[in-house]
Tab-separated table of C-alpha atoms in Angstrom:
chain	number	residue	atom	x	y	z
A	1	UNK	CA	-31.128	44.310	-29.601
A	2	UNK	CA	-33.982	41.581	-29.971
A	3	UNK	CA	-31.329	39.329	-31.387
A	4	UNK	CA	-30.556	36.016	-29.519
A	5	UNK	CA	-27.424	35.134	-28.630
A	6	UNK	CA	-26.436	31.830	-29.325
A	7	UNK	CA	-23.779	30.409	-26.940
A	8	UNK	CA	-20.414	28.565	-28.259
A	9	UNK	CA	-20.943	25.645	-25.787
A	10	UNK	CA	-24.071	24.515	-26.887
A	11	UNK	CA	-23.465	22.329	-29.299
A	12	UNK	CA	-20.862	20.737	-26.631
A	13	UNK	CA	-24.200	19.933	-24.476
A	14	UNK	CA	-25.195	17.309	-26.470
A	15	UNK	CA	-23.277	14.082	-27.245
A	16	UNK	CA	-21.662	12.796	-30.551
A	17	UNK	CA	-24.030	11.084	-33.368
A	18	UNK	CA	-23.161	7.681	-33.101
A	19	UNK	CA	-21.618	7.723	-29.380
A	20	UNK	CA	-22.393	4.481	-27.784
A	21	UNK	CA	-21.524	3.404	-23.666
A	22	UNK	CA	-18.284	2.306	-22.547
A	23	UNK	CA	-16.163	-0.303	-24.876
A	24	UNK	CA	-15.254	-3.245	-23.420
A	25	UNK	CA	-13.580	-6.083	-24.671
A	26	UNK	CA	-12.841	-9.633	-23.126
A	27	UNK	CA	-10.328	-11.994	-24.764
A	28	UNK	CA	-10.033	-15.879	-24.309
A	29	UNK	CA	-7.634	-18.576	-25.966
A	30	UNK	CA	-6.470	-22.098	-25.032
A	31	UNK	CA	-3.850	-22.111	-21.791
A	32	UNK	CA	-1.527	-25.334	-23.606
A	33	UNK	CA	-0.972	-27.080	-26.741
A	34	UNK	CA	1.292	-29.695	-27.457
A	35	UNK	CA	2.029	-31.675	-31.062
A	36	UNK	CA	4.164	-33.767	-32.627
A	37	UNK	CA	5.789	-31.880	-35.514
A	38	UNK	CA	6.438	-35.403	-37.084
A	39	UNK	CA	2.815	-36.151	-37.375
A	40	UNK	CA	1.536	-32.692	-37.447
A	41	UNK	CA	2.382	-30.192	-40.320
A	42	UNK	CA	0.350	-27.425	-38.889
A	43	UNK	CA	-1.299	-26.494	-35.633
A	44	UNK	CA	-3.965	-23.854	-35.069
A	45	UNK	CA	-4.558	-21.551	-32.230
A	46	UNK	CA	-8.147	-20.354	-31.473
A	47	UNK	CA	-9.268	-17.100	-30.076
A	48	UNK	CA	-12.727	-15.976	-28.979
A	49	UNK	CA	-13.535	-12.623	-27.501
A	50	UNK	CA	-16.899	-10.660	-27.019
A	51	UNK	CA	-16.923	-6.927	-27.014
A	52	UNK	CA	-20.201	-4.539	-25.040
A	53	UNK	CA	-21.082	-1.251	-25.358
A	54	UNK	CA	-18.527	-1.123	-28.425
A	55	UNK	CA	-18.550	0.710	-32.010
A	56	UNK	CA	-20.845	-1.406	-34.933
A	57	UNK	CA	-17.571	-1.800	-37.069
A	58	UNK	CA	-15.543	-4.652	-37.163
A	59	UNK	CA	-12.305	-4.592	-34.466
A	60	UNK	CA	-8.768	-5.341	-35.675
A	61	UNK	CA	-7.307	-8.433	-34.126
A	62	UNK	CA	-3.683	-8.667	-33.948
A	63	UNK	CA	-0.581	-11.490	-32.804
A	64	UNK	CA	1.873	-11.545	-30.812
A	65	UNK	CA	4.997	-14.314	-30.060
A	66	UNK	CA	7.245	-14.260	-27.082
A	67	UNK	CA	9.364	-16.795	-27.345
A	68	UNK	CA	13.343	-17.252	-26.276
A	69	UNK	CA	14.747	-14.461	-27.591
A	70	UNK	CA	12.634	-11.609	-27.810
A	71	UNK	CA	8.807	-10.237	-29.047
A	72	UNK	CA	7.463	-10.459	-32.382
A	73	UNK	CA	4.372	-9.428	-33.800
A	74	UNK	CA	2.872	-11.969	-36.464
A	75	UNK	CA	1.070	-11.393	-39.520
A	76	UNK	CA	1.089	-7.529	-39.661
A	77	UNK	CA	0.052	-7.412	-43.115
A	78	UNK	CA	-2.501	-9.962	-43.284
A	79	UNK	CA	-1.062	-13.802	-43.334
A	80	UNK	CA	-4.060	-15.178	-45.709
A	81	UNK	CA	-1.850	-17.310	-48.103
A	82	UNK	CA	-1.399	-20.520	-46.426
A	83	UNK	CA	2.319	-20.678	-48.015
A	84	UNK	CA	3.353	-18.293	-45.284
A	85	UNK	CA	4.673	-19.556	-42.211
A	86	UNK	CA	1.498	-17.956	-40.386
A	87	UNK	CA	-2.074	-18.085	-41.529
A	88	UNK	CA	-4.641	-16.125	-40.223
A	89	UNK	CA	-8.601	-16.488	-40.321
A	90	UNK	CA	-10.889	-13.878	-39.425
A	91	UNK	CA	-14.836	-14.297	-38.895
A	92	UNK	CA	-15.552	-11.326	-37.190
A	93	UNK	CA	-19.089	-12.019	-37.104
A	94	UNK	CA	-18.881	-14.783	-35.054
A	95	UNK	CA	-16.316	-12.914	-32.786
A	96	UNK	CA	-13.667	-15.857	-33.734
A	97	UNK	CA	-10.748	-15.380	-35.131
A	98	UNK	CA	-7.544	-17.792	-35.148
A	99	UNK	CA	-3.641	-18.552	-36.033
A	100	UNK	CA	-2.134	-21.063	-37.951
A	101	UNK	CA	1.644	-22.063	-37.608
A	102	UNK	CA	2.419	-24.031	-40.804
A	103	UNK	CA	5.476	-26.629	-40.921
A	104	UNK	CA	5.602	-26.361	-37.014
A	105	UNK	CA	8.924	-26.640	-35.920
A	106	UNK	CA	11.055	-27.271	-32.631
A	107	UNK	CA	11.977	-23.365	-32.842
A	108	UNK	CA	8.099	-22.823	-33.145
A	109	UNK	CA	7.566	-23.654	-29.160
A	110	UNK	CA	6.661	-20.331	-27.537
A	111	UNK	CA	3.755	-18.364	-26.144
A	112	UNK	CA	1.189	-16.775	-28.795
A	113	UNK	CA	-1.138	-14.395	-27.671
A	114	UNK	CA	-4.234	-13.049	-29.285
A	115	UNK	CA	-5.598	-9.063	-29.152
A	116	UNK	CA	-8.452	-7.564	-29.973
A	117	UNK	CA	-8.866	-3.823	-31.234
A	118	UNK	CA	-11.369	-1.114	-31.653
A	119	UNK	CA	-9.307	1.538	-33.078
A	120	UNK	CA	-12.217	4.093	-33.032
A	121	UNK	CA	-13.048	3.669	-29.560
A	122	UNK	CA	-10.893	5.348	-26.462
A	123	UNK	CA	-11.555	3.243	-23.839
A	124	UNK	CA	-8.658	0.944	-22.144
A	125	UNK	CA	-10.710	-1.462	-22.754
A	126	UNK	CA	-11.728	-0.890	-25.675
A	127	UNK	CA	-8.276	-3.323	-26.345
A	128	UNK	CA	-7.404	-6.513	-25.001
A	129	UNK	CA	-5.454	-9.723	-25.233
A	130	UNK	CA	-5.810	-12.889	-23.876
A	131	UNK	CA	-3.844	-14.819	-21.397
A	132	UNK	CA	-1.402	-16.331	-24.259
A	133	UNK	CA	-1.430	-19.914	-25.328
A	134	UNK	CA	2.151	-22.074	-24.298
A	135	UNK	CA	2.837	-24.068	-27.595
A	136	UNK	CA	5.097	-26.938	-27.114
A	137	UNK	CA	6.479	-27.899	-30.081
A	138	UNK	CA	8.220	-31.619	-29.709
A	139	UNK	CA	9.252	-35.377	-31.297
A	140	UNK	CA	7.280	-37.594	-29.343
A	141	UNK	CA	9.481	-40.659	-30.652
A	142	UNK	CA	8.156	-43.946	-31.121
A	143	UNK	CA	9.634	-47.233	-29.065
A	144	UNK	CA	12.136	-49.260	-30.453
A	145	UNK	CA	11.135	-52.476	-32.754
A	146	UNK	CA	13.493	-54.220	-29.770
A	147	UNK	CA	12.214	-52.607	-26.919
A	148	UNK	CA	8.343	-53.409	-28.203
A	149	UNK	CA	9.373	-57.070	-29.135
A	150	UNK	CA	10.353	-57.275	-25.098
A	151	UNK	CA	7.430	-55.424	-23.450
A	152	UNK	CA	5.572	-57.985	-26.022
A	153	UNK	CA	7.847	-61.037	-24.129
A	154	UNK	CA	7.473	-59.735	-20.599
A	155	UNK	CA	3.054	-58.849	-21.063
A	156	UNK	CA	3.142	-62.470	-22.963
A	157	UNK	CA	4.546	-64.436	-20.247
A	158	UNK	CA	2.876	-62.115	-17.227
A	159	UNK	CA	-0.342	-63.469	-19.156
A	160	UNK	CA	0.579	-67.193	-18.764
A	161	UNK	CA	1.605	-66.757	-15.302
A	162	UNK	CA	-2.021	-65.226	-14.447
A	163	UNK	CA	-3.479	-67.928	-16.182
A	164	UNK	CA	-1.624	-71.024	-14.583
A	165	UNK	CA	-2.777	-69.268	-11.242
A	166	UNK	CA	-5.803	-69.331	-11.832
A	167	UNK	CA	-6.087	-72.482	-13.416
A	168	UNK	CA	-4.107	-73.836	-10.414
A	169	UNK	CA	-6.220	-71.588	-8.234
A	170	UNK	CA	-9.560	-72.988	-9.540
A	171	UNK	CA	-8.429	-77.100	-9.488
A	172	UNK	CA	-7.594	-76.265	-6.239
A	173	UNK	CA	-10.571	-74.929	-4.870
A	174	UNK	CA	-12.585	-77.713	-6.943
A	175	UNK	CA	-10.533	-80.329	-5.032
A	176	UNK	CA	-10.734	-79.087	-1.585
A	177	UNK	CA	-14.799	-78.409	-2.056
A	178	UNK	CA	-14.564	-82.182	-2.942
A	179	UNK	CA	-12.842	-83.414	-0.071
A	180	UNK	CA	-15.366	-81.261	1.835
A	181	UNK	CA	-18.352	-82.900	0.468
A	182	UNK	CA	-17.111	-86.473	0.905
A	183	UNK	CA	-16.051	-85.831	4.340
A	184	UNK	CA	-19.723	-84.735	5.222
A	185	UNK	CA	-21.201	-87.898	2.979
A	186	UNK	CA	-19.042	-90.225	5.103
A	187	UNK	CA	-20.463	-87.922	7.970
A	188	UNK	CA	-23.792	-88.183	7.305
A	189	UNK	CA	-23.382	-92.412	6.332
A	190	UNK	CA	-21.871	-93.386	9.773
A	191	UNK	CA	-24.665	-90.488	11.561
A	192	UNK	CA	-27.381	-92.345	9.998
A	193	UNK	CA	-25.423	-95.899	10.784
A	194	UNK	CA	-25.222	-95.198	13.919
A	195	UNK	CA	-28.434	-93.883	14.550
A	196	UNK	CA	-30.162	-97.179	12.759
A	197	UNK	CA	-27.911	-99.574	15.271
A	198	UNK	CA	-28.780	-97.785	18.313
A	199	UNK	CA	-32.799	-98.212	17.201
A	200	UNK	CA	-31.599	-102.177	16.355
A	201	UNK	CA	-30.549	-102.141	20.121
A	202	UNK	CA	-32.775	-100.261	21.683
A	203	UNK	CA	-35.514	-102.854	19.632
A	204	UNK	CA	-33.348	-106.003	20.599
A	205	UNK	CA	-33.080	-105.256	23.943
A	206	UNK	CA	-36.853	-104.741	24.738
A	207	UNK	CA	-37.700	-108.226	22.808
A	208	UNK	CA	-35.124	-109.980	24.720
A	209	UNK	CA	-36.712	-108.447	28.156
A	210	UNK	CA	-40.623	-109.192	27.089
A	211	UNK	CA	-38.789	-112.919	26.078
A	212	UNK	CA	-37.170	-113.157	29.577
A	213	UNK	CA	-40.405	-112.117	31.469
A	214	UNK	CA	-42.581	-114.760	30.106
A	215	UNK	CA	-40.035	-117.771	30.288
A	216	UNK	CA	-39.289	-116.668	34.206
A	217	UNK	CA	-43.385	-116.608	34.764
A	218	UNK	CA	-44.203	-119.241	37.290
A	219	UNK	CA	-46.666	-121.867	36.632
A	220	UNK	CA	-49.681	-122.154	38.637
A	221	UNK	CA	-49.514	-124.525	41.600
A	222	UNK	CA	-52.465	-126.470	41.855
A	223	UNK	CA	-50.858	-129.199	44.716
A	224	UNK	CA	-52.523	-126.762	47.577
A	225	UNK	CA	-56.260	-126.846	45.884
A	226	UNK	CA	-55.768	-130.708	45.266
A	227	UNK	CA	-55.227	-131.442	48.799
A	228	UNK	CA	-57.964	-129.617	49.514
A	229	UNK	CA	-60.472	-130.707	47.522
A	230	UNK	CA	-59.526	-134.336	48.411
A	231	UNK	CA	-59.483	-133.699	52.683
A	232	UNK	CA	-63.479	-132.544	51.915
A	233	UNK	CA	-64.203	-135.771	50.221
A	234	UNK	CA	-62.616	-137.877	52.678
A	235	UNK	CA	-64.938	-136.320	55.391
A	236	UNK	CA	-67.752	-138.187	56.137
């Protein structure tokens, strides 16, 4: 009596130290690589993800391969030495993390997918992969020394062809622009020919009329006044 009871679900009231909202975890990698394992030795497959709401500590990312045959999970135990067929960097901090496939192969075409991990949390989505990333592994092989020596004929001689065109083309076009401007010289010469004999007419033609009116003028006849004068004399 006096004595408080203390109930069992008390402590159940209050959350967890160190509880934090609902993990959740997004994943992205390239869709498609391709390479040419004759030039390339080794090709490398980024992955970036970004986690909310998720524990402080680091997350576990993890591999996977599906290629022609069946699953695989890469790199289970690390992958750090760059001797290995698979190497695998980590920087966490920067949420990056990536795989490298060293002395790529044909057999090395397949789909590699990346997954992130918190192990402490129990969300679903507290782990994720990404969509996977289609590596084509392949020879990409070069022309022939024959087969370039003719493209090199056939582009050579398409060349010269252009260029006689055009040269043709161009001599052309000088020529005819030619013609075109003597035609209109010869044009303009006769025009102005003919313009300057039509004033030489015109000009002619009213001399010779002022010419003909003064020879044709009539002289004065004076017989009429004579005989006049002389019948007033005569009169006494």
């Amino acid at each position: 009596e006096g004595t408080a009871v203390r109930s069992p679900l008390n402590h159940h009231l209050l959350p967890p130290a160190g509880a934090v909202g609902a993990c959740t975890v997004s994943v992205t990698q390239p869709h498609y690589l391709e390479v040419d394992y004759s030039t390339h030795k080794a090709v490398t497959i980024e992955c970036h993800f970004s986690a909310t709401g998720c524990p402080s500590k680091h997350p576990t990312s993890l591999w996977f391969r599906y290629g022609t045959h069946q699953p695989e999970n890469l790199c289970l135990h690390g992958c750090t030495n760059e001797a290995d067929k698979f190497t695998v960097r980590e920087s966490l901090a920067k949420n990056q993390v990536s795989l490298t496939v060293n002395r790529v192969t044909s057999n090395d075409s397949a789909i590699y997918i990346c997954g992130i991990a918190f192990p402490s949390a129990q969300e679903p989505r507290a782990k994720q992969t990404g969509e996977g990333t289609t590596l084509v592994v392949r020879e990409i092989k070069p022309l022939s020394k024959e087969l370039q020596g003719f493209l090199t004929a056939v582009l050579s001689l398409l060349s010269i062809y252009i260029i006689g065109v055009c040269v043709v083309f161009i001599v052309l076009s000088k020529s005819k622009f030619n013609t075109l401007r003597n035609k209109e010289t010869k044009e303009d010469s006769q025009k102005k020919k003919s313009a300057r004999r039509i004033f030489q007419e015109i000009a002619q033609e009213l001399y010779h009329k002022r010419y003909v009116e003064r020879s044709q003028q009539p002289e004065k006849d004076n017989t009429y006044e004579n005989r006049r004068a002389l019948s007033n004399y005569e009169r006494p």
